[in-house]
Coordinates of C-alpha atoms in Angstrom, one line a residue:
X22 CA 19.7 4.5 -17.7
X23 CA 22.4 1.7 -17.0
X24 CA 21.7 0.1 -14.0
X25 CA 23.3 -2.3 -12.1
X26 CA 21.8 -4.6 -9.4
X27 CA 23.8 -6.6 -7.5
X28 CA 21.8 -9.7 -5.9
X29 CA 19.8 -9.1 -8.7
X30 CA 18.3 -12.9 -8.7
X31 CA 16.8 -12.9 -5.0
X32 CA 13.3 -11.7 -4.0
X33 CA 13.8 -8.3 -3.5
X34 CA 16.4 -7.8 -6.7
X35 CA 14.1 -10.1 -9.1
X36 CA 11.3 -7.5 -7.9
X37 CA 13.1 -4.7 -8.9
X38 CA 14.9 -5.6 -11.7
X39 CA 11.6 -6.2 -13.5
X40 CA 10.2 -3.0 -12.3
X41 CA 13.6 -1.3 -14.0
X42 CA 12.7 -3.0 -17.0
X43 CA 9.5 -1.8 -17.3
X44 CA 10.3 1.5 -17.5
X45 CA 12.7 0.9 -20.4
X46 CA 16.1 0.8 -18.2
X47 CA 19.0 -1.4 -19.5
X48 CA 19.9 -3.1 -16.5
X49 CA 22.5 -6.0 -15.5
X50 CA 21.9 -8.2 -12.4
X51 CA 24.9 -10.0 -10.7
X52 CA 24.4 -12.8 -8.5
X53 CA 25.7 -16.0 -7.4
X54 CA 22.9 -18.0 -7.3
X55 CA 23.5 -18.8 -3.7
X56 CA 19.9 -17.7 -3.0
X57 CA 18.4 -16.5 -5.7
X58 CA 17.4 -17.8 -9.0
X59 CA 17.4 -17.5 -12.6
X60 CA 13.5 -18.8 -11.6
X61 CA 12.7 -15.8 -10.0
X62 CA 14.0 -13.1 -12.5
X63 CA 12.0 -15.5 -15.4
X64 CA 8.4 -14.7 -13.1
X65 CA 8.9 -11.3 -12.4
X66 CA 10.4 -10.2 -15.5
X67 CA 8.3 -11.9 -17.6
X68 CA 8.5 -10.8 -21.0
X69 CA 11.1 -8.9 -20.3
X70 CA 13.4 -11.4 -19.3
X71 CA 15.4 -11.6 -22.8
X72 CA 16.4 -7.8 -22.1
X73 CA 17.9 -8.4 -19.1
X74 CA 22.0 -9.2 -19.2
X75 CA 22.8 -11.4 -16.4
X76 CA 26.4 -12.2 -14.6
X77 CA 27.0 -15.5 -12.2
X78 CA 29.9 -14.2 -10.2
X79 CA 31.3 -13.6 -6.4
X80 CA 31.1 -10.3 -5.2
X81 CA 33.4 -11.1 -2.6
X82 CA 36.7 -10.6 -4.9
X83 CA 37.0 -8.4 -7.6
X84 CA 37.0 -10.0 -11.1
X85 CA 35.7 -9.5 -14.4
X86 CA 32.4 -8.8 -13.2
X87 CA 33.6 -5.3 -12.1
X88 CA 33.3 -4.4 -15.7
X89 CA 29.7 -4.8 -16.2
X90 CA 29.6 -1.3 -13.5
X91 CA 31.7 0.8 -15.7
X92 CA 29.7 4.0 -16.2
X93 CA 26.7 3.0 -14.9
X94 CA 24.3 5.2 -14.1
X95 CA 23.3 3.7 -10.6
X96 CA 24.6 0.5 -9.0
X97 CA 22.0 -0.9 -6.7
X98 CA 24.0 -2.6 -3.8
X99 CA 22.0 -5.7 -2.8
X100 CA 24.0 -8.5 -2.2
X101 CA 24.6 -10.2 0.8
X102 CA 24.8 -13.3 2.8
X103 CA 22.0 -13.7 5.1
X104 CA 19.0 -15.9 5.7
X105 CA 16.4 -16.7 8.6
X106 CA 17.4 -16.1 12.4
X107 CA 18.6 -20.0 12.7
X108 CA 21.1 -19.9 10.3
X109 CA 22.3 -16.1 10.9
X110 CA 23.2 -17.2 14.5
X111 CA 25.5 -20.9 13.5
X112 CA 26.8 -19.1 11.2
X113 CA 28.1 -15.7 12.4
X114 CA 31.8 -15.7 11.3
X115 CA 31.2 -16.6 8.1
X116 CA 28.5 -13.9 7.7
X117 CA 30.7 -11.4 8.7
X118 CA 33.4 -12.1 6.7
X119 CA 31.9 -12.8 3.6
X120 CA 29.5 -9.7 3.5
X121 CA 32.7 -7.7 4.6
X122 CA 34.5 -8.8 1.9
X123 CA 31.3 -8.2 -0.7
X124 CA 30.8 -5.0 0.7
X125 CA 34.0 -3.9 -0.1
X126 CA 34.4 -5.2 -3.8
X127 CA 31.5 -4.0 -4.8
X128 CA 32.2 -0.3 -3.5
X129 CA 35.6 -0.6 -4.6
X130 CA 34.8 -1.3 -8.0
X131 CA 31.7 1.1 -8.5
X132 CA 34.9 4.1 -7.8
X133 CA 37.2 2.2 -10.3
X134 CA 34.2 2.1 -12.7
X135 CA 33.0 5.9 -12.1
X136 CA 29.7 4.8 -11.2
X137 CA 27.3 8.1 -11.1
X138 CA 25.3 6.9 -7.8
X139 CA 25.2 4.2 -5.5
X140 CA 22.1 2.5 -3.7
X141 CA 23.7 0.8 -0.6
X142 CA 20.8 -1.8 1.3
X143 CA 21.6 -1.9 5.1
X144 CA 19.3 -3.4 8.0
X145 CA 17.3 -3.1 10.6
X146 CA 19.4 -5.3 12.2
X147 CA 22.0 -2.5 12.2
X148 CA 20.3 -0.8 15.5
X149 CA 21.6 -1.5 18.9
X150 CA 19.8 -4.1 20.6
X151 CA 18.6 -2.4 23.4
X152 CA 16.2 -0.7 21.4
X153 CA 14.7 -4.1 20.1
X154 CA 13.1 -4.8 23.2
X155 CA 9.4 -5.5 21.9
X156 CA 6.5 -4.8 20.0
X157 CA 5.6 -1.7 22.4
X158 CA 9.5 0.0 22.0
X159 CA 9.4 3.4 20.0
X160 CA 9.9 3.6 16.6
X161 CA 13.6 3.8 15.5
X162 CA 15.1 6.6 13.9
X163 CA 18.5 7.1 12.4
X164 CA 20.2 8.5 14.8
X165 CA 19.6 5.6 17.1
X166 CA 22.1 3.6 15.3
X167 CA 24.9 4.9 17.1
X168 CA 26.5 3.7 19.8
X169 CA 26.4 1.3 17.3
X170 CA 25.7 -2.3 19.7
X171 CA 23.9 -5.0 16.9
X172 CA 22.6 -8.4 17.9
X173 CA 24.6 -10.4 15.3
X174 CA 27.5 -10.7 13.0
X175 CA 25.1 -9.7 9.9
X176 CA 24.0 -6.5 12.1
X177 CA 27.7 -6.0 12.1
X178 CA 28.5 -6.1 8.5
X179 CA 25.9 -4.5 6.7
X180 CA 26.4 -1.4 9.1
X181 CA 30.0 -1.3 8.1
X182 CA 28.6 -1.6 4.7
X183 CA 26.7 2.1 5.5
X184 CA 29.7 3.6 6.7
X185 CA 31.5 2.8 3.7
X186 CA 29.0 4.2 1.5
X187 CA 29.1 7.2 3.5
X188 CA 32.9 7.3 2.9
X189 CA 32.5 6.8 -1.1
X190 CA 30.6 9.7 -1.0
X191 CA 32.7 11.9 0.9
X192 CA 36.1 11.1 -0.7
X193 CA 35.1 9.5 -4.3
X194 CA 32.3 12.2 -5.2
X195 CA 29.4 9.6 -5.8
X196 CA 26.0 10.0 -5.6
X197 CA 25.1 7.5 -2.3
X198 CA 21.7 6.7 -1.1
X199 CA 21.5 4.5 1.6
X200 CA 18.4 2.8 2.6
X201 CA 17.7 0.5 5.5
X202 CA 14.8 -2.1 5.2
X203 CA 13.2 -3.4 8.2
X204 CA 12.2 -6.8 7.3
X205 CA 10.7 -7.5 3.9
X206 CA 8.2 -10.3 2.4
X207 CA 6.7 -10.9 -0.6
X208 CA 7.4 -13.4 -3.8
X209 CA 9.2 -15.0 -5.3
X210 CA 10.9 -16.7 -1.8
X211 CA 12.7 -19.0 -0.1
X212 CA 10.2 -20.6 1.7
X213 CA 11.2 -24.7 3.1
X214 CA 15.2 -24.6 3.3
X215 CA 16.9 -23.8 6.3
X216 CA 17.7 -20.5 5.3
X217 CA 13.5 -19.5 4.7
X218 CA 13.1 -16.5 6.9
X219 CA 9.8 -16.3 9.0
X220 CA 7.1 -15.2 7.1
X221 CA 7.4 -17.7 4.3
X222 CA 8.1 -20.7 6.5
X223 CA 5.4 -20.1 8.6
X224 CA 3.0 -19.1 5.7
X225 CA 4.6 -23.0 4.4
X226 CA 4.0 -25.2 7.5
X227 CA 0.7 -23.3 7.8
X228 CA -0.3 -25.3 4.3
X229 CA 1.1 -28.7 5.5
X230 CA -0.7 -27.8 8.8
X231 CA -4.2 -28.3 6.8
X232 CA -3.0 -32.5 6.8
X233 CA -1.7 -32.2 10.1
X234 CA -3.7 -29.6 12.3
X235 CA -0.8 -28.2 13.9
X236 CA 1.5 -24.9 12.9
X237 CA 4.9 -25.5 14.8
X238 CA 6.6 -21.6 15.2
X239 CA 9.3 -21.2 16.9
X240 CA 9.8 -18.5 19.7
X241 CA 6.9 -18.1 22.2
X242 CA 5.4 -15.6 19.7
X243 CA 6.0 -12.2 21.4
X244 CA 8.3 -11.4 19.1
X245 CA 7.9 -8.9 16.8
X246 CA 9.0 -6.9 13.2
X247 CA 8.3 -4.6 11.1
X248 CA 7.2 -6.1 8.3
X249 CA 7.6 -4.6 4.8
X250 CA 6.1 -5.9 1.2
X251 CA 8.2 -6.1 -1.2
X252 CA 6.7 -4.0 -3.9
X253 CA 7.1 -1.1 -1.1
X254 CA 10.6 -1.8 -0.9
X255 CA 10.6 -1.6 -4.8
X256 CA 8.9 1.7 -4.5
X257 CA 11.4 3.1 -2.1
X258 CA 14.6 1.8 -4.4
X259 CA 13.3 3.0 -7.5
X260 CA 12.5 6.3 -5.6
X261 CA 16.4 6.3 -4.8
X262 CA 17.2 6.7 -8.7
X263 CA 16.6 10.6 -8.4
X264 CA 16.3 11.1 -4.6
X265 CA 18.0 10.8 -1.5
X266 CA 21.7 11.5 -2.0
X267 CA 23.8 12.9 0.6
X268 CA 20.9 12.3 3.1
X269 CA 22.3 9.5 5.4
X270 CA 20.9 6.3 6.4
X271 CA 16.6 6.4 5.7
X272 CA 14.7 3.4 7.1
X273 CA 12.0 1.7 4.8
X274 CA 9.4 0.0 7.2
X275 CA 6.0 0.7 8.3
X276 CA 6.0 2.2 12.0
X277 CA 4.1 -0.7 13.9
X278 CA 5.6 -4.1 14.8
X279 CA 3.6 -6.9 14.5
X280 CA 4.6 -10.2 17.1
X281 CA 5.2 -13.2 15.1
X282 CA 2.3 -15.1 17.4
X283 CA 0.0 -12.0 15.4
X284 CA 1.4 -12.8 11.8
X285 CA 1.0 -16.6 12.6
X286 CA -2.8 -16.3 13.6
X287 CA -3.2 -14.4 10.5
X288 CA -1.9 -16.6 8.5
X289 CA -3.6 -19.7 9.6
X290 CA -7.2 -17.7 9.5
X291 CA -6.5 -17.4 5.6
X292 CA -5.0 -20.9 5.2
X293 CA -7.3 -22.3 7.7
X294 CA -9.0 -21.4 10.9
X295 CA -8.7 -24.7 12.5
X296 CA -4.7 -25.3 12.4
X297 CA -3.9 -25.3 16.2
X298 CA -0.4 -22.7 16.9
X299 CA 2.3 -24.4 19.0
X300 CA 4.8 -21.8 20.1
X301 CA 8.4 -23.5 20.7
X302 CA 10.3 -21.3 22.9
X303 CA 13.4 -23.4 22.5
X304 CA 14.2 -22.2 19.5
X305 CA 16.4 -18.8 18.9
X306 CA 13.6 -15.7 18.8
X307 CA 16.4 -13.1 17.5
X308 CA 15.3 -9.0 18.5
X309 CA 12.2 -8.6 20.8
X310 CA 10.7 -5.8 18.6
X311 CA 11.2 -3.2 16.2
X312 CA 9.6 -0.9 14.1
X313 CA 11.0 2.3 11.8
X314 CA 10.1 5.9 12.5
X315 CA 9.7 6.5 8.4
X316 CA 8.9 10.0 8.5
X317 CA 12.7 11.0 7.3
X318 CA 11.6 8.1 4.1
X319 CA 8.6 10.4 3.3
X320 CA 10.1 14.0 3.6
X321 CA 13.4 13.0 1.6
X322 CA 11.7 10.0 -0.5
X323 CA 7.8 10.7 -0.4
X324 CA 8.2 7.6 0.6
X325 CA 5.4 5.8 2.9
X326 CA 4.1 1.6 3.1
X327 CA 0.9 1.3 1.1
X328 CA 0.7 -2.8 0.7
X329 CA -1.5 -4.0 4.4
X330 CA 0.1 -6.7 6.2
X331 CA -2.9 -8.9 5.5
X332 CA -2.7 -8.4 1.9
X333 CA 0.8 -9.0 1.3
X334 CA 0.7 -12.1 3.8
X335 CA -2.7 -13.7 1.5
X336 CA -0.4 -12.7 -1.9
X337 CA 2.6 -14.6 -0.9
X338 CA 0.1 -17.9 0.8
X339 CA -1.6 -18.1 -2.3
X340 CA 1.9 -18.3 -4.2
X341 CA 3.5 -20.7 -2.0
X342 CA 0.1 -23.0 -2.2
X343 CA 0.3 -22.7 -6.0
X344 CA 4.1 -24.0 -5.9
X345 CA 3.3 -26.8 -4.1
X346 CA 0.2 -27.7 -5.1
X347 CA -1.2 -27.2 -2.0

């Protein structure tokens, strides 16, 4: 097939594009570089690199990057602005505005270019907050999202992201899948700028923490996720190719949520059992707690998590040790 894959040089998009590779697809990845790398398409990909076509462009006006989609076989709709909770919340407007705007051009030129089916990404982030209220609140499922009342801007944007994709479908005839990730980890990752989410800067301080003795995380560590390894999300996205049209929004997430004080102690027992946690409960926490209901993922996908927490968090230590020579 032609595929396209918009944020194609992030974690998640490097992951799959070398997946879609491997099974002998001819695919395109578009992305501004803003967070992702040419770096972390050349480590996934591997060999494979030299077969993939790449495009530097902004998604957030239509230009001659709209080409690459014409007749494509699936365009894979990953591109957005967002980062950890510290810079989602001081930077709100621009979030919503800019994801707005990429949202549109990409959907907008996937109908000009007759695309033949479209893989939107929304969020968690999408629910209503009041169902975010902790590691014990049930499960989410996807008719929770309305009345729609997110957190943040980001929440915001990539649900007006799904209900554009819903409208593609209705009124241009494409194939849509839309598929909402709960929060995802894994390598290759932004792990020490201010835009790291939690996972990887924890999992990074934890190694400087073996010269110090101390792991600063901020929130008082009730808070909690759903976390979700990359190479399930894969899974779930390449299981979009053939499945899931027509069905509506389908979370991707396991169904327990793990507090951040949890994944911390984890972390520091693989790095090293003697790093004492400090909790600072200054700093902006985000959602209480979340976790996805995945059974409408299995029955339309056969889609379920397979990669343990544990696993995935000792997978993406040991990379972030290796990149630092730690």
């Amino acid at each position: 097939m032609k595929i396209v894959v918009t944020g194609g040089a992030g974690m998640i998009g490097s992951n799959l594009c070398a997946r879609l590779l491997s099974e002998g697809h001819d695919v395109v990845a578009i992305d501004n570089l803003w967070r992702g790398s040419l770096d972390n398409l050349r480590a996934t990909c591997g060999d494979n690199f030299d077969k993939l076509a790449f495009l530097n462009a902004d998604l957030s006006a239509i230009s001659d990057w709209a080409e690459a989609l014409r007749d494509a076989d699936c365009v894979y709709h990953l591109a957005d602005i967002v980062a950890g909770i510290g810079y989602v919340f001081t930077n709100e407007s621009s979030i919503f505005r800019k994801n707005l705007l990429i949202n549109a051009s990409v959907a907008t030129a996937a109908e000009m270019m007759r695309v033949k089916r479209y893989v939107y990404v929304g969020t968690a982030c999408s629910f209503p907050l009041h169902l975010q209220s902790g590691v014990d609140a049930a499960p989410l499922k996807e008719s929770d999202q309305f009345p729609a009342h997110p957190e943040s801007a980001y929440g915001w944007s990539k649900l007006m992201g799904e209900l554009d994709a819903g409208y593609m479908a209705k009124y241009a005839g494409i194939e849509t899948v839309t598929l909402v990730f709960h929060n995802v980890y894994g390598t290759p990752c932004d792990y020490k700028s201010n835009r790291a989410q939690a996972l990887p800067a924890i999992a990074y301080r934890a190694l400087q923490g073996r010269q110090t003795g101390v792991l600063d995380v901020w929130g008082d560590g009730t808070q909690g996720r759903a976390f979700v390894h990359v190479d399930d999300i894969v899974d779930a996205l390449v299981m979009g190719l053939s499945k899931g049209a027509g069905a509506g929004p389908i979370q991707i997430g396991p169904n327990v949520c793990t507090s951040i004080g949890d994944a911390a102690r984890t972390i520091v027992g693989i790095v090293d059992p003697k790093i004492d946690i400090r909790f600072d409960a200054s700093k902006p926490v985000g959602d209480k707690g979340r976790c996805a209901d995945y059974s409408k993922a299995t029955e339309v996908l056969g889609w379920k998590p397979t990669v343990t927490l544990e696993k995935g968090l000792r997978s993406m230590v040991d990379w972030i040790a290796a990149q630092e020579g730690l």
